[in-house]
Backbone as CSV, one residue per row, in Angstrom:
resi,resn,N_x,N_y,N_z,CA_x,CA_y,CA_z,C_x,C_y,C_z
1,UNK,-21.224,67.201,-0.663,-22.671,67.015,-0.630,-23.121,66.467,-1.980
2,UNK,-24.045,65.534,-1.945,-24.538,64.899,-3.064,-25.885,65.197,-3.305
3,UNK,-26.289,65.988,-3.691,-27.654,65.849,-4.349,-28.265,64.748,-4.788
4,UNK,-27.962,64.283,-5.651,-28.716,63.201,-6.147,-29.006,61.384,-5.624
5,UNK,-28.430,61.910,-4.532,-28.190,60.066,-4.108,-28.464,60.598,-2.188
6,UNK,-29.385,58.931,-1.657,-29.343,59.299,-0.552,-28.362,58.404,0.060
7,UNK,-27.651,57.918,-0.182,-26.409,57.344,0.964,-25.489,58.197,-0.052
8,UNK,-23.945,58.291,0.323,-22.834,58.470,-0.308,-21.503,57.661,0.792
9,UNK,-20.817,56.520,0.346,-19.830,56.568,0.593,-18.741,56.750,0.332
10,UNK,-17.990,57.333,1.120,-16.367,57.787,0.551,-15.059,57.528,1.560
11,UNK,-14.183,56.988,1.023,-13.332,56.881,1.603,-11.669,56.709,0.714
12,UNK,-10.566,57.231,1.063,-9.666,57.051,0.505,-9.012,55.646,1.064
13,UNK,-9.402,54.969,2.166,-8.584,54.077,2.551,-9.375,52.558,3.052
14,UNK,-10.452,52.761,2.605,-11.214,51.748,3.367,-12.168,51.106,2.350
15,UNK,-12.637,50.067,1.939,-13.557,49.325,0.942,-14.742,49.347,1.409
16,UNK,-15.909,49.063,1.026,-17.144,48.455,0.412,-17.423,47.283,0.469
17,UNK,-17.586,46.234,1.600,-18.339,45.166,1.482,-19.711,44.777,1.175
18,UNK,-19.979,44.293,0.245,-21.546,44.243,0.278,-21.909,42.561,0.864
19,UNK,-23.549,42.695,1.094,-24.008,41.595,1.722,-23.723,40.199,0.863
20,UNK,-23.009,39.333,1.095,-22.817,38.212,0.688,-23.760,36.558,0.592
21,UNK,-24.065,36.376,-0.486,-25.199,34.923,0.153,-24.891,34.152,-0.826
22,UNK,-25.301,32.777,-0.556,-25.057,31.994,-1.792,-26.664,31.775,-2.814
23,UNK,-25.935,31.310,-3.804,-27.258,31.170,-4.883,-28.528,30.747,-4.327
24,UNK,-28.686,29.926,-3.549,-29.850,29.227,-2.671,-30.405,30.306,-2.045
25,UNK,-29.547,31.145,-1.469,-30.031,32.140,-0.133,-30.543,33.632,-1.347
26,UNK,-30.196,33.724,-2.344,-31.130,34.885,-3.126,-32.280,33.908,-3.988
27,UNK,-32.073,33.257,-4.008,-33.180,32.485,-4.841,-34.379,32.353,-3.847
28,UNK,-34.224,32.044,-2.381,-35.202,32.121,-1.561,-35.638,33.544,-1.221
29,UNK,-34.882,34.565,-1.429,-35.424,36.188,-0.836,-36.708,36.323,-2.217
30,UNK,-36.454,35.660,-3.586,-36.973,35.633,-4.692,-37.966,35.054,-4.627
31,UNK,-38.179,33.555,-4.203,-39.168,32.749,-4.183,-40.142,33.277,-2.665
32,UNK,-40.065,33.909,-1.888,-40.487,34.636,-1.067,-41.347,35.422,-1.238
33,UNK,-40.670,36.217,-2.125,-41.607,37.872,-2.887,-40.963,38.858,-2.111
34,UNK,-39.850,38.681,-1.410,-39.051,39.858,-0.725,-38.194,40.382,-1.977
35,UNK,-37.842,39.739,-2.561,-36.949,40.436,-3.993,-37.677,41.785,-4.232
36,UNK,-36.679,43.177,-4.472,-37.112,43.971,-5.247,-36.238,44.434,-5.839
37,UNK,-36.591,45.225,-6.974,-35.708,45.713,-7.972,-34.626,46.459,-7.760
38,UNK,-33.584,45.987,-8.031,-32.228,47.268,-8.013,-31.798,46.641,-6.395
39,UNK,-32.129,45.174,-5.824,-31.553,44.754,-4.557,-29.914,44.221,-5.413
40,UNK,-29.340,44.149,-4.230,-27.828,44.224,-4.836,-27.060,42.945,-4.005
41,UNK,-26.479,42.125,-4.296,-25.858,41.169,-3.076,-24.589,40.446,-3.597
42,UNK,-23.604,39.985,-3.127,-22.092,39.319,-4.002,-22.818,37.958,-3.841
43,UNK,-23.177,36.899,-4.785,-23.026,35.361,-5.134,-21.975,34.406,-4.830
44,UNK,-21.661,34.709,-3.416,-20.762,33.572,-3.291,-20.452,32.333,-3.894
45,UNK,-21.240,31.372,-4.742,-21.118,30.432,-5.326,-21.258,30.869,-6.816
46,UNK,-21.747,32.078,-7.602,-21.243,32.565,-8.808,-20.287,33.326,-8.657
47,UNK,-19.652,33.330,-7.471,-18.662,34.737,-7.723,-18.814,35.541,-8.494
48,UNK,-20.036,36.827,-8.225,-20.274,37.688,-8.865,-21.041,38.756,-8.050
49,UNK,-21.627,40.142,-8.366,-21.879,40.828,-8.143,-23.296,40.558,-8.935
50,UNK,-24.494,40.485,-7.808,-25.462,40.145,-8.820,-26.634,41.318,-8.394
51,UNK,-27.143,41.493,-9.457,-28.535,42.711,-9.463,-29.757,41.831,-9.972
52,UNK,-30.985,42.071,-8.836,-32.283,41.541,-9.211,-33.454,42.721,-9.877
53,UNK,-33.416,42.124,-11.058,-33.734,43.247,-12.250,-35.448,43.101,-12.006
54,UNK,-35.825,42.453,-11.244,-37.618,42.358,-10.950,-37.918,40.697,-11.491
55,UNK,-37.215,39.949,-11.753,-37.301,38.901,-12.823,-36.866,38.088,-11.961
56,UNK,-35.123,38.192,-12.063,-34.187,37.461,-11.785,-32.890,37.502,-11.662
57,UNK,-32.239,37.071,-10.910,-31.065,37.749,-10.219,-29.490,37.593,-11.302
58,UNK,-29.097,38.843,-12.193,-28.674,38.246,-13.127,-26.784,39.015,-12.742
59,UNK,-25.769,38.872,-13.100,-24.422,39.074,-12.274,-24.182,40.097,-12.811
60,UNK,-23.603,40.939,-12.629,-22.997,42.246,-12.857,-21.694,42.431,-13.248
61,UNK,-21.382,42.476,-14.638,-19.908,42.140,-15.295,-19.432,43.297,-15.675
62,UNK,-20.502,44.261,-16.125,-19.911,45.122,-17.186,-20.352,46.590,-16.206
63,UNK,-19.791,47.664,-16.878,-20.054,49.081,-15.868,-21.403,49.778,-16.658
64,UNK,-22.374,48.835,-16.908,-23.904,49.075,-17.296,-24.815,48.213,-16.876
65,UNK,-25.968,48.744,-16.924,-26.849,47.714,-15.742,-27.135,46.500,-16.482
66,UNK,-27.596,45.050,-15.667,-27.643,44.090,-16.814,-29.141,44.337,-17.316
């Protein structure tokens, strides 16, 4: 049980896909006004893990937020 978090996944044998789009396709959730903070998605064309900090959608390299 997790207190502090409302999803938890766990698994010993199975991964974590997250939603995949290319640079065009978060730049439009952005230019929209659907962007919100702490949305999470993989950059297929940056190959990266990118976090939209309220600004702009910046990649996720290090194990601290950008």
């Amino acid at each position: 049980i997790r207190n502090s978090g409302h999803i938890v996944l766990e698994s010993n044998s199975l991964g974590f896909v997250p939603t995949r789009m290319t640079t065009i396709q978060l730049e439009s959730i952005k230019s929209a006004g659907n962007a919100i903070e702490g949305m999470m998605s993989y950059d297929t064309d940056a190959k990266c893990m990118k976090i939209y900090d309220g600004i702009t959608w910046k990649c996720f390299n290090t194990p601290s937020c950008p």
